Amino acid sequence: MAHSINKLSTTQINKLARAGLHGDGGGLYLQITKGGVKSWLFRYMKNGQARGMGLGPLHTVSLAEARVSALAARKQLLDGIDPLDAKEQRRASTNAAAAKIKTFDECAEAYIEAHRSGWKNAKHGDQWVSTLDTYASPHFGSLAVSAIDTALIMKALEPIWREKTETASRVRGRIESVLDWATVRGHRTGENPARWKGHLDHLLPKRSKVQKVEHHAALPYADAPGFMSDLRKQDGISAKALELLILTATRTNEVLGARWGEFDLNEKIWTIPDDRMKAGKEHRVPLSKAALCILKMMKNHRQNDYVFAGQRENRPLSNMALLQLLKRMERGDLTAHGFRSTFRDWVGETTHYPREVAEAALAHLLKNKAEAAYARGDLFSKRAAMMQDWADYLGHGKRMVG
């Protein structure tokens, strides 16, 4: 009975070379292939059928370790558990758990793809990818999303919080959104370490305390007529686009992305759809005589559906076109967006038009609830008069009174 188990010795198993099964007792066997590869096998009967479960190769699993594994298997059989079935279930559970583990980068990619169609343009999705790749991924992109904690978030944000406050704030918000998504999808649990209120606001200074306010370079309104005179001497589509932008006090993307279907030249209205507006709300722009003149001129040279067609087929003029134009005019100190400030200063300092009329022209949402409730319409007729006065001022340099 003493020799029914533990029959083999370390010396024996090292010398054995004959292919086949060499029993140690208790169902444990040293298995040798024809090629001389040695491994451990536990054999047993289950419901009248012989079954075998590998316990690992000899070079990894020692004789003593194989005997421990065989003993554990025999105990499972006594408890009515099939050791091979139990091993396969453990492997399946491990694989399932591994499949559930997602890295931050994987979750970020999934989040972006899930929301991309709901964003206004492809550029927004590209910005998400770029900022997370630059500021989050180097710190924890390859880590399991469940392992991300406050220390890691701070490691990503602290170096840029003071110098790139606006960017850092956006990164924080995007990380928070990705982690919220991961929680809902079951990839992590607990509080979101990227949340601001009641958490990071105790660790980082408020944006208002450290952020440097950067304004778009704007032209003083007194110099606007002279600039417009110089602009009208420039050739090319970009000059016409910038002129329309100034006359309508609109944004670069709104002008360059303008399609002919948005214009009713007879009614003198340009209707910018909500999906092209920053505030996500449709905006009607009254067209002055000067603006209409530009549009009629462009229509005579229409190339595609865009008012200001670019060089690529069925694509608008590039965003860089206006900046390049300003550089050619030796006005690299200005930005196209800054002309909105020029217009706003002109309205506020030289006319009697109410503030809400000027804000409506700029498509700004009024923060004051009382003002917003009062100005329920878009004040179109008043804005039409104001924009004509603005065009007249730009053309003649005269001060207009609303």
mmCIF file of C-alpha atoms in Angstrom:
data_model
loop_
_atom_site.group_PDB
_atom_site.id
_atom_site.type_symbol
_atom_site.label_atom_id
_atom_site.label_comp_id
_atom_site.label_asym_id
_atom_site.label_seq_id
_atom_site.Cartn_x
_atom_site.Cartn_y
_atom_site.Cartn_z
ATOM 1 C CA MET A 1 0.000 0.000 0.000
ATOM 2 C CA ALA A 2 2.916 2.295 0.773
ATOM 3 C CA HIS A 3 4.073 1.960 -2.827
ATOM 4 C CA SER A 4 0.603 2.626 -4.413
ATOM 5 C CA ILE A 5 1.446 6.371 -4.614
ATOM 6 C CA ASN A 6 4.660 8.377 -4.823
ATOM 7 C CA LYS A 7 6.279 5.655 -6.892
ATOM 8 C CA LEU A 8 8.582 7.923 -8.842
ATOM 9 C CA SER A 9 11.639 9.833 -7.721
ATOM 10 C CA THR A 10 13.320 12.880 -9.139
ATOM 11 C CA THR A 11 16.254 10.768 -10.272
ATOM 12 C CA GLN A 12 13.952 8.344 -12.081
ATOM 13 C CA ILE A 13 11.968 10.968 -13.946
ATOM 14 C CA ASN A 14 15.199 12.606 -15.129
ATOM 15 C CA LYS A 15 16.473 9.248 -16.481
ATOM 16 C CA LEU A 16 13.218 8.044 -18.027
ATOM 17 C CA ALA A 17 13.232 8.339 -21.807
ATOM 18 C CA ARG A 18 10.778 5.678 -23.005
ATOM 19 C CA ALA A 19 7.702 7.205 -24.644
ATOM 20 C CA GLY A 20 4.433 6.529 -22.836
ATOM 21 C CA LEU A 21 2.862 6.921 -19.401
ATOM 22 C CA HIS A 22 4.853 6.330 -16.223
ATOM 23 C CA GLY A 23 2.655 6.137 -13.125
ATOM 24 C CA ASP A 24 3.408 7.799 -9.789
ATOM 25 C CA GLY A 25 0.190 6.472 -8.244
ATOM 26 C CA GLY A 26 -3.117 8.068 -7.331
ATOM 27 C CA GLY A 27 -3.850 8.906 -10.959
ATOM 28 C CA LEU A 28 -0.665 10.945 -11.525
ATOM 29 C CA TYR A 29 1.445 10.068 -14.555
ATOM 30 C CA LEU A 30 4.595 11.346 -16.179
ATOM 31 C CA GLN A 31 3.804 11.517 -19.879
ATOM 32 C CA ILE A 32 6.684 11.257 -22.395
ATOM 33 C CA THR A 33 6.090 11.890 -26.099
ATOM 34 C CA LYS A 34 8.011 10.224 -28.913
ATOM 35 C CA GLY A 35 9.952 13.458 -29.238
ATOM 36 C CA GLY A 36 11.060 13.203 -25.605
ATOM 37 C CA VAL A 37 8.832 15.965 -24.202
ATOM 38 C CA LYS A 38 7.854 15.265 -20.579
ATOM 39 C CA SER A 39 4.693 16.529 -18.873
ATOM 40 C CA TRP A 40 2.327 15.647 -16.039
ATOM 41 C CA LEU A 41 -1.092 14.045 -16.527
ATOM 42 C CA PHE A 42 -3.846 13.285 -14.031
ATOM 43 C CA ARG A 43 -6.090 10.405 -15.158
ATOM 44 C CA TYR A 44 -9.415 9.428 -13.612
ATOM 45 C CA MET A 45 -12.780 7.830 -14.357
ATOM 46 C CA LYS A 46 -15.980 9.869 -14.515
ATOM 47 C CA ASN A 47 -19.338 8.248 -15.283
ATOM 48 C CA GLY A 48 -17.572 5.221 -16.688
ATOM 49 C CA GLN A 49 -15.339 7.247 -19.013
ATOM 50 C CA ALA A 50 -11.585 7.769 -18.734
ATOM 51 C CA ARG A 51 -10.547 11.417 -18.594
ATOM 52 C CA GLY A 52 -7.162 13.082 -18.497
ATOM 53 C CA MET A 53 -6.167 16.537 -17.252
ATOM 54 C CA GLY A 54 -2.777 18.059 -18.010
ATOM 55 C CA LEU A 55 -0.931 19.500 -15.022
ATOM 56 C CA GLY A 56 1.912 21.185 -16.889
ATOM 57 C CA PRO A 57 5.342 20.353 -18.382
ATOM 58 C CA LEU A 58 8.107 18.898 -16.282
ATOM 59 C CA HIS A 59 10.428 21.840 -16.895
ATOM 60 C CA THR A 60 7.859 24.095 -15.203
ATOM 61 C CA VAL A 61 6.052 21.811 -12.727
ATOM 62 C CA SER A 62 8.198 19.745 -10.345
ATOM 63 C CA LEU A 63 7.323 16.278 -9.091
ATOM 64 C CA ALA A 64 6.295 17.681 -5.707
ATOM 65 C CA GLU A 65 4.068 20.316 -7.335
ATOM 66 C CA ALA A 66 2.464 17.725 -9.596
ATOM 67 C CA ARG A 67 1.635 15.561 -6.560
ATOM 68 C CA VAL A 68 -0.030 18.554 -4.828
ATOM 69 C CA SER A 69 -2.157 19.196 -7.927
ATOM 70 C CA ALA A 70 -3.095 15.522 -8.208
ATOM 71 C CA LEU A 71 -4.127 15.459 -4.536
ATOM 72 C CA ALA A 72 -6.328 18.527 -5.047
ATOM 73 C CA ALA A 73 -7.964 16.831 -8.039
ATOM 74 C CA ARG A 74 -8.669 13.661 -6.051
ATOM 75 C CA LYS A 75 -10.327 15.756 -3.325
ATOM 76 C CA GLN A 76 -12.534 17.404 -5.945
ATOM 77 C CA LEU A 77 -13.622 13.957 -7.123
ATOM 78 C CA LEU A 78 -14.544 13.039 -3.572
ATOM 79 C CA ASP A 79 -16.740 16.157 -3.465
ATOM 80 C CA GLY A 80 -18.426 15.146 -6.709
ATOM 81 C CA ILE A 81 -16.612 17.793 -8.760
ATOM 82 C CA ASP A 82 -15.090 16.897 -12.104
ATOM 83 C CA PRO A 83 -11.592 18.518 -11.937
ATOM 84 C CA LEU A 84 -11.318 18.919 -15.707
ATOM 85 C CA ASP A 85 -14.710 20.636 -15.942
ATOM 86 C CA ALA A 86 -13.762 22.870 -13.018
ATOM 87 C CA LYS A 87 -10.482 23.801 -14.736
ATOM 88 C CA GLU A 88 -12.283 24.716 -17.947
ATOM 89 C CA GLN A 89 -14.786 26.815 -16.002
ATOM 90 C CA ARG A 90 -11.940 28.684 -14.301
ATOM 91 C CA ARG A 91 -10.320 29.342 -17.674
ATOM 92 C CA ALA A 92 -13.611 30.595 -19.093
ATOM 93 C CA SER A 93 -14.110 32.901 -16.100
ATOM 94 C CA THR A 94 -10.580 34.234 -16.432
ATOM 95 C CA ASN A 95 -11.063 34.881 -20.134
ATOM 96 C CA ALA A 96 -14.372 36.618 -19.475
ATOM 97 C CA ALA A 97 -12.793 38.819 -16.817
ATOM 98 C CA ALA A 98 -9.902 39.652 -19.138
ATOM 99 C CA ALA A 99 -12.320 40.539 -21.916
ATOM 100 C CA LYS A 100 -14.140 42.877 -19.547
ATOM 101 C CA ILE A 101 -10.960 44.731 -18.631
ATOM 102 C CA LYS A 102 -10.629 47.809 -20.825
ATOM 103 C CA THR A 103 -7.804 50.314 -20.923
ATOM 104 C CA PHE A 104 -8.499 54.037 -20.778
ATOM 105 C CA ASP A 105 -7.476 54.401 -24.430
ATOM 106 C CA GLU A 106 -9.934 51.675 -25.459
ATOM 107 C CA CYS A 107 -12.744 53.322 -23.519
ATOM 108 C CA ALA A 108 -11.875 56.744 -24.939
ATOM 109 C CA GLU A 109 -11.972 55.372 -28.467
ATOM 110 C CA ALA A 110 -15.322 53.672 -27.829
ATOM 111 C CA TYR A 111 -16.770 56.833 -26.250
ATOM 112 C CA ILE A 112 -15.691 59.029 -29.159
ATOM 113 C CA GLU A 113 -17.109 56.643 -31.747
ATOM 114 C CA ALA A 114 -20.382 56.400 -29.829
ATOM 115 C CA HIS A 115 -20.800 60.190 -29.772
ATOM 116 C CA ARG A 116 -19.104 61.265 -33.006
ATOM 117 C CA SER A 117 -22.315 61.276 -35.045
ATOM 118 C CA GLY A 118 -23.933 63.634 -32.544
ATOM 119 C CA TRP A 119 -21.180 66.245 -32.727
ATOM 120 C CA LYS A 120 -21.468 69.190 -35.082
ATOM 121 C CA ASN A 121 -18.462 68.357 -37.226
ATOM 122 C CA ALA A 122 -15.577 65.947 -37.610
ATOM 123 C CA LYS A 123 -13.194 68.563 -36.243
ATOM 124 C CA HIS A 124 -14.758 68.251 -32.784
ATOM 125 C CA GLY A 125 -14.085 64.503 -32.702
ATOM 126 C CA ASP A 126 -10.532 65.092 -33.893
ATOM 127 C CA GLN A 127 -9.996 67.541 -31.040
ATOM 128 C CA TRP A 128 -11.128 64.901 -28.545
ATOM 129 C CA VAL A 129 -8.682 62.393 -29.983
ATOM 130 C CA SER A 130 -5.827 64.901 -30.109
ATOM 131 C CA THR A 131 -6.190 66.263 -26.558
ATOM 132 C CA LEU A 132 -6.606 62.865 -24.932
ATOM 133 C CA ASP A 133 -3.693 61.407 -26.913
ATOM 134 C CA THR A 134 -1.487 64.333 -25.921
ATOM 135 C CA TYR A 135 -2.381 64.910 -22.284
ATOM 136 C CA ALA A 136 -4.071 61.763 -20.897
ATOM 137 C CA SER A 137 -2.732 58.718 -22.732
ATOM 138 C CA PRO A 138 0.957 59.215 -21.797
ATOM 139 C CA HIS A 139 -0.001 58.992 -18.112
ATOM 140 C CA PHE A 140 -2.630 56.224 -18.021
ATOM 141 C CA GLY A 141 -3.799 55.368 -21.526
ATOM 142 C CA SER A 142 -2.559 51.777 -21.371
ATOM 143 C CA LEU A 143 -3.810 51.167 -17.819
ATOM 144 C CA ALA A 144 -7.054 49.403 -16.989
ATOM 145 C CA VAL A 145 -9.737 52.068 -16.763
ATOM 146 C CA SER A 146 -10.741 50.601 -13.394
ATOM 147 C CA ALA A 147 -7.284 51.458 -12.008
ATOM 148 C CA ILE A 148 -7.410 55.187 -12.755
ATOM 149 C CA ASP A 149 -7.484 57.238 -9.565
ATOM 150 C CA THR A 150 -7.131 60.845 -8.448
ATOM 151 C CA ALA A 151 -3.334 60.674 -8.343
ATOM 152 C CA LEU A 152 -3.188 59.730 -12.018
ATOM 153 C CA ILE A 153 -5.660 62.440 -12.971
ATOM 154 C CA MET A 154 -3.569 65.014 -11.129
ATOM 155 C CA LYS A 155 -0.426 63.724 -12.833
ATOM 156 C CA ALA A 156 -2.017 64.572 -16.174
ATOM 157 C CA LEU A 157 -3.577 67.918 -15.242
ATOM 158 C CA GLU A 158 -1.163 69.626 -12.848
ATOM 159 C CA PRO A 159 1.640 70.259 -15.386
ATOM 160 C CA ILE A 160 -0.716 72.138 -17.753
ATOM 161 C CA TRP A 161 -3.288 73.653 -15.384
ATOM 162 C CA ARG A 162 -1.595 77.037 -15.026
ATOM 163 C CA GLU A 163 0.030 77.446 -18.438
ATOM 164 C CA LYS A 164 -2.717 75.904 -20.578
ATOM 165 C CA THR A 165 -5.733 76.392 -18.365
ATOM 166 C CA GLU A 166 -8.398 76.295 -21.078
ATOM 167 C CA THR A 167 -6.922 73.152 -22.635
ATOM 168 C CA ALA A 168 -6.468 71.516 -19.239
ATOM 169 C CA SER A 169 -10.086 72.216 -18.327
ATOM 170 C CA ARG A 170 -11.283 70.597 -21.538
ATOM 171 C CA VAL A 171 -9.036 67.589 -20.964
ATOM 172 C CA ARG A 172 -10.428 67.169 -17.467
ATOM 173 C CA GLY A 173 -13.999 67.287 -18.732
ATOM 174 C CA ARG A 174 -13.252 64.784 -21.472
ATOM 175 C CA ILE A 175 -11.551 62.382 -19.060
ATOM 176 C CA GLU A 176 -14.548 62.682 -16.747
ATOM 177 C CA SER A 177 -16.924 61.819 -19.607
ATOM 178 C CA VAL A 178 -14.881 58.774 -20.633
ATOM 179 C CA LEU A 179 -14.743 57.496 -17.046
ATOM 180 C CA ASP A 180 -18.492 58.024 -16.613
ATOM 181 C CA TRP A 181 -19.061 56.018 -19.795
ATOM 182 C CA ALA A 182 -16.784 53.249 -18.500
ATOM 183 C CA THR A 183 -18.723 53.119 -15.219
ATOM 184 C CA VAL A 184 -22.067 52.816 -16.958
ATOM 185 C CA ARG A 185 -20.661 50.068 -19.190
ATOM 186 C CA GLY A 186 -19.447 48.115 -16.151
ATOM 187 C CA HIS A 187 -15.708 48.596 -16.691
ATOM 188 C CA ARG A 188 -15.145 50.461 -13.424
ATOM 189 C CA THR A 189 -16.938 51.267 -10.160
ATOM 190 C CA GLY A 190 -16.933 54.042 -7.590
ATOM 191 C CA GLU A 191 -16.703 57.831 -7.789
ATOM 192 C CA ASN A 192 -15.278 59.548 -10.833
ATOM 193 C CA PRO A 193 -11.766 60.818 -9.916
ATOM 194 C CA ALA A 194 -11.923 63.455 -12.676
ATOM 195 C CA ARG A 195 -15.043 65.204 -11.355
ATOM 196 C CA TRP A 196 -14.575 68.856 -10.489
ATOM 197 C CA LYS A 197 -17.177 69.878 -7.912
ATOM 198 C CA GLY A 198 -16.437 68.556 -4.457
ATOM 199 C CA HIS A 199 -13.249 66.856 -5.592
ATOM 200 C CA LEU A 200 -10.668 68.378 -7.947
ATOM 201 C CA ASP A 201 -11.853 71.868 -7.020
ATOM 202 C CA HIS A 202 -10.124 71.226 -3.670
ATOM 203 C CA LEU A 203 -6.860 70.262 -5.384
ATOM 204 C CA LEU A 204 -6.582 72.704 -8.288
ATOM 205 C CA PRO A 205 -7.086 76.498 -8.340
ATOM 206 C CA LYS A 206 -10.161 77.841 -10.072
ATOM 207 C CA ARG A 207 -9.723 78.656 -13.748
ATOM 208 C CA SER A 208 -10.596 82.290 -13.091
ATOM 209 C CA LYS A 209 -7.627 82.551 -10.713
ATOM 210 C CA VAL A 210 -4.988 81.286 -13.137
ATOM 211 C CA GLN A 211 -6.373 81.587 -16.659
ATOM 212 C CA LYS A 212 -4.945 84.271 -18.837
ATOM 213 C CA VAL A 213 -7.772 85.865 -20.807
ATOM 214 C CA GLU A 214 -6.786 85.919 -24.452
ATOM 215 C CA HIS A 215 -8.771 88.097 -26.833
ATOM 216 C CA HIS A 216 -8.783 87.766 -30.586
ATOM 217 C CA ALA A 217 -6.764 90.583 -32.107
ATOM 218 C CA ALA A 218 -9.334 93.213 -33.083
ATOM 219 C CA LEU A 219 -9.164 96.339 -35.211
ATOM 220 C CA PRO A 220 -10.269 99.617 -33.568
ATOM 221 C CA TYR A 221 -13.599 100.557 -35.119
ATOM 222 C CA ALA A 222 -12.235 103.974 -36.170
ATOM 223 C CA ASP A 223 -9.755 102.161 -38.450
ATOM 224 C CA ALA A 224 -12.366 99.816 -39.928
ATOM 225 C CA PRO A 225 -13.399 101.973 -42.940
ATOM 226 C CA GLY A 226 -9.764 102.366 -44.003
ATOM 227 C CA PHE A 227 -9.169 98.627 -43.657
ATOM 228 C CA MET A 228 -12.294 97.888 -45.692
ATOM 229 C CA SER A 229 -11.047 100.201 -48.432
ATOM 230 C CA ASP A 230 -7.747 98.284 -48.559
ATOM 231 C CA LEU A 231 -9.577 94.953 -48.467
ATOM 232 C CA ARG A 232 -11.699 95.854 -51.492
ATOM 233 C CA LYS A 233 -8.528 96.374 -53.496
ATOM 234 C CA GLN A 234 -7.544 92.720 -52.944
ATOM 235 C CA ASP A 235 -8.237 90.087 -55.570
ATOM 236 C CA GLY A 236 -9.500 86.572 -54.943
ATOM 237 C CA ILE A 237 -12.302 84.710 -53.209
ATOM 238 C CA SER A 238 -10.774 84.999 -49.745
ATOM 239 C CA ALA A 239 -11.047 88.815 -49.894
ATOM 240 C CA LYS A 240 -14.762 88.560 -50.699
ATOM 241 C CA ALA A 241 -15.247 86.042 -47.888
ATOM 242 C CA LEU A 242 -13.558 88.299 -45.349
ATOM 243 C CA GLU A 243 -15.605 91.275 -46.532
ATOM 244 C CA LEU A 244 -18.857 89.352 -46.062
ATOM 245 C CA LEU A 245 -17.666 88.206 -42.637
ATOM 246 C CA ILE A 246 -17.044 91.796 -41.556
ATOM 247 C CA LEU A 247 -20.308 93.094 -43.010
ATOM 248 C CA THR A 248 -22.381 90.397 -41.283
ATOM 249 C CA ALA A 249 -20.356 90.148 -38.010
ATOM 250 C CA THR A 250 -20.409 86.371 -38.342
ATOM 251 C CA ARG A 251 -17.807 83.729 -37.542
ATOM 252 C CA THR A 252 -15.201 82.295 -39.918
ATOM 253 C CA ASN A 253 -16.736 78.813 -40.080
ATOM 254 C CA GLU A 254 -20.196 80.274 -40.655
ATOM 255 C CA VAL A 255 -18.989 82.237 -43.679
ATOM 256 C CA LEU A 256 -16.692 79.644 -45.204
ATOM 257 C CA GLY A 257 -19.258 76.879 -44.736
ATOM 258 C CA ALA A 258 -22.096 78.939 -46.243
ATOM 259 C CA ARG A 259 -24.096 77.161 -48.966
ATOM 260 C CA TRP A 260 -26.272 78.832 -51.576
ATOM 261 C CA GLY A 261 -29.385 77.143 -50.223
ATOM 262 C CA GLU A 262 -29.078 79.216 -47.027
ATOM 263 C CA PHE A 263 -29.637 82.529 -48.850
ATOM 264 C CA ASP A 264 -32.791 84.286 -49.963
ATOM 265 C CA LEU A 265 -31.391 87.223 -51.897
ATOM 266 C CA ASN A 266 -34.825 88.596 -52.712
ATOM 267 C CA GLU A 267 -35.768 88.788 -49.029
ATOM 268 C CA LYS A 268 -32.214 89.813 -48.092
ATOM 269 C CA ILE A 269 -31.880 87.017 -45.514
ATOM 270 C CA TRP A 270 -29.141 84.524 -44.793
ATOM 271 C CA THR A 271 -30.403 81.675 -42.590
ATOM 272 C CA ILE A 272 -27.601 79.717 -40.946
ATOM 273 C CA PRO A 273 -28.894 76.298 -39.795
ATOM 274 C CA ASP A 274 -28.550 75.283 -36.154
ATOM 275 C CA ASP A 275 -25.983 72.554 -36.863
ATOM 276 C CA ARG A 276 -23.540 75.205 -38.107
ATOM 277 C CA MET A 277 -24.021 77.599 -35.210
ATOM 278 C CA LYS A 278 -21.890 77.608 -32.078
ATOM 279 C CA ALA A 279 -24.974 77.844 -29.837
ATOM 280 C CA GLY A 280 -26.813 75.169 -31.819
ATOM 281 C CA LYS A 281 -29.641 77.587 -32.673
ATOM 282 C CA GLU A 282 -30.707 78.744 -36.152
ATOM 283 C CA HIS A 283 -29.542 82.278 -36.884
ATOM 284 C CA ARG A 284 -31.074 84.707 -39.391
ATOM 285 C CA VAL A 285 -28.678 87.319 -40.732
ATOM 286 C CA PRO A 286 -30.058 90.483 -42.416
ATOM 287 C CA LEU A 287 -28.106 91.312 -45.548
ATOM 288 C CA SER A 288 -27.048 94.890 -46.224
ATOM 289 C CA LYS A 289 -26.745 96.270 -49.754
ATOM 290 C CA ALA A 290 -22.976 95.739 -49.669
ATOM 291 C CA ALA A 291 -23.394 92.111 -48.521
ATOM 292 C CA LEU A 292 -25.918 91.465 -51.291
ATOM 293 C CA CYS A 293 -23.489 92.905 -53.817
ATOM 294 C CA ILE A 294 -20.818 90.403 -52.791
ATOM 295 C CA LEU A 295 -23.215 87.470 -52.931
ATOM 296 C CA LYS A 296 -24.543 88.410 -56.377
ATOM 297 C CA MET A 297 -20.989 88.730 -57.625
ATOM 298 C CA MET A 298 -20.092 85.291 -56.213
ATOM 299 C CA LYS A 299 -23.236 83.756 -57.694
ATOM 300 C CA ASN A 300 -22.139 84.840 -61.164
ATOM 301 C CA HIS A 301 -19.005 82.735 -60.656
ATOM 302 C CA ARG A 302 -20.635 79.843 -58.811
ATOM 303 C CA GLN A 303 -18.507 76.668 -58.805
ATOM 304 C CA ASN A 304 -20.375 74.350 -56.448
ATOM 305 C CA ASP A 305 -22.842 74.406 -53.565
ATOM 306 C CA TYR A 306 -20.496 76.515 -51.425
ATOM 307 C CA VAL A 307 -20.543 80.297 -51.779
ATOM 308 C CA PHE A 308 -16.786 80.433 -51.282
ATOM 309 C CA ALA A 309 -15.555 77.347 -53.073
ATOM 310 C CA GLY A 310 -12.132 75.927 -52.335
ATOM 311 C CA GLN A 311 -9.637 74.306 -54.680
ATOM 312 C CA ARG A 312 -10.704 70.787 -53.720
ATOM 313 C CA GLU A 313 -13.800 69.464 -55.455
ATOM 314 C CA ASN A 314 -17.046 70.390 -53.681
ATOM 315 C CA ARG A 315 -15.191 71.766 -50.683
ATOM 316 C CA PRO A 316 -15.256 75.292 -49.230
ATOM 317 C CA LEU A 317 -12.359 77.674 -48.850
ATOM 318 C CA SER A 318 -9.826 76.622 -46.200
ATOM 319 C CA ASN A 319 -9.903 78.184 -42.734
ATOM 320 C CA MET A 320 -6.316 79.319 -43.315
ATOM 321 C CA ALA A 321 -7.299 81.394 -46.363
ATOM 322 C CA LEU A 322 -8.397 84.404 -44.312
ATOM 323 C CA LEU A 323 -5.283 84.352 -42.132
ATOM 324 C CA GLN A 324 -3.083 84.164 -45.228
ATOM 325 C CA LEU A 325 -5.000 87.091 -46.692
ATOM 326 C CA LEU A 326 -4.380 89.199 -43.594
ATOM 327 C CA LYS A 327 -0.686 88.366 -43.771
ATOM 328 C CA ARG A 328 -0.545 89.419 -47.433
ATOM 329 C CA MET A 329 -2.152 92.693 -46.405
ATOM 330 C CA GLU A 330 0.570 93.016 -43.758
ATOM 331 C CA ARG A 331 -2.075 92.819 -41.051
ATOM 332 C CA GLY A 332 -0.921 89.661 -39.351
ATOM 333 C CA ASP A 333 -1.713 91.416 -36.079
ATOM 334 C CA LEU A 334 -5.430 90.851 -36.749
ATOM 335 C CA THR A 335 -7.716 87.816 -36.772
ATOM 336 C CA ALA A 336 -10.935 87.337 -38.711
ATOM 337 C CA HIS A 337 -12.815 86.645 -35.493
ATOM 338 C CA GLY A 338 -11.615 89.946 -34.055
ATOM 339 C CA PHE A 339 -13.849 91.886 -36.437
ATOM 340 C CA ARG A 340 -16.832 90.781 -34.352
ATOM 341 C CA SER A 341 -15.324 92.795 -31.489
ATOM 342 C CA THR A 342 -14.768 95.725 -33.847
ATOM 343 C CA PHE A 343 -18.447 95.626 -34.757
ATOM 344 C CA ARG A 344 -19.536 95.329 -31.111
ATOM 345 C CA ASP A 345 -17.393 98.278 -30.065
ATOM 346 C CA TRP A 346 -18.819 100.369 -32.914
ATOM 347 C CA VAL A 347 -22.398 99.580 -31.858
ATOM 348 C CA GLY A 348 -21.761 100.287 -28.191
ATOM 349 C CA GLU A 349 -19.778 103.496 -28.604
ATOM 350 C CA THR A 350 -21.266 105.195 -31.646
ATOM 351 C CA THR A 351 -24.917 104.149 -31.898
ATOM 352 C CA HIS A 352 -28.082 104.068 -29.805
ATOM 353 C CA TYR A 353 -28.965 100.482 -30.678
ATOM 354 C CA PRO A 354 -29.894 98.524 -27.511
ATOM 355 C CA ARG A 355 -27.464 95.992 -26.168
ATOM 356 C CA GLU A 356 -29.781 93.055 -26.888
ATOM 357 C CA VAL A 357 -29.929 94.017 -30.578
ATOM 358 C CA ALA A 358 -26.136 93.937 -30.843
ATOM 359 C CA GLU A 359 -25.949 90.643 -28.964
ATOM 360 C CA ALA A 360 -28.605 89.132 -31.249
ATOM 361 C CA ALA A 361 -26.559 90.190 -34.284
ATOM 362 C CA LEU A 362 -23.590 88.299 -32.856
ATOM 363 C CA ALA A 363 -25.821 85.280 -32.109
ATOM 364 C CA HIS A 364 -24.900 85.510 -28.440
ATOM 365 C CA LEU A 365 -27.229 83.868 -25.949
ATOM 366 C CA LEU A 366 -28.207 86.370 -23.291
ATOM 367 C CA LYS A 367 -27.054 85.201 -19.856
ATOM 368 C CA ASN A 368 -29.442 87.519 -18.048
ATOM 369 C CA LYS A 369 -32.710 85.570 -17.758
ATOM 370 C CA ALA A 370 -34.821 88.717 -17.625
ATOM 371 C CA GLU A 371 -33.252 90.028 -20.843
ATOM 372 C CA ALA A 372 -33.605 86.664 -22.520
ATOM 373 C CA ALA A 373 -37.284 86.453 -21.593
ATOM 374 C CA TYR A 374 -37.879 89.967 -22.946
ATOM 375 C CA ALA A 375 -36.039 89.365 -26.217
ATOM 376 C CA ARG A 376 -37.907 86.241 -27.287
ATOM 377 C CA GLY A 377 -37.742 87.128 -30.976
ATOM 378 C CA ASP A 378 -34.608 87.636 -33.009
ATOM 379 C CA LEU A 379 -35.133 91.434 -33.353
ATOM 380 C CA PHE A 380 -34.639 91.010 -37.090
ATOM 381 C CA SER A 381 -36.010 94.339 -38.335
ATOM 382 C CA LYS A 382 -33.912 96.296 -35.840
ATOM 383 C CA ARG A 383 -30.861 94.243 -36.716
ATOM 384 C CA ALA A 384 -31.458 94.864 -40.429
ATOM 385 C CA ALA A 385 -31.289 98.605 -39.859
ATOM 386 C CA MET A 386 -28.217 98.236 -37.679
ATOM 387 C CA MET A 387 -26.334 96.082 -40.207
ATOM 388 C CA GLN A 388 -27.086 98.573 -42.994
ATOM 389 C CA ASP A 389 -25.736 101.355 -40.789
ATOM 390 C CA TRP A 390 -22.637 99.235 -40.146
ATOM 391 C CA ALA A 391 -22.147 98.709 -43.889
ATOM 392 C CA ASP A 392 -22.592 102.421 -44.518
ATOM 393 C CA TYR A 393 -20.047 103.218 -41.798
ATOM 394 C CA LEU A 394 -17.532 100.818 -43.309
ATOM 395 C CA GLY A 395 -18.099 102.316 -46.729
ATOM 396 C CA HIS A 396 -17.958 105.966 -45.812
ATOM 397 C CA GLY A 397 -16.523 106.224 -42.303
ATOM 398 C CA LYS A 398 -19.476 108.258 -41.103
ATOM 399 C CA ARG A 399 -20.875 107.885 -37.609
ATOM 400 C CA MET A 400 -24.383 106.459 -37.697
ATOM 401 C CA VAL A 401 -27.002 106.843 -35.022
ATOM 402 C CA GLY A 402 -29.627 104.120 -34.486
#
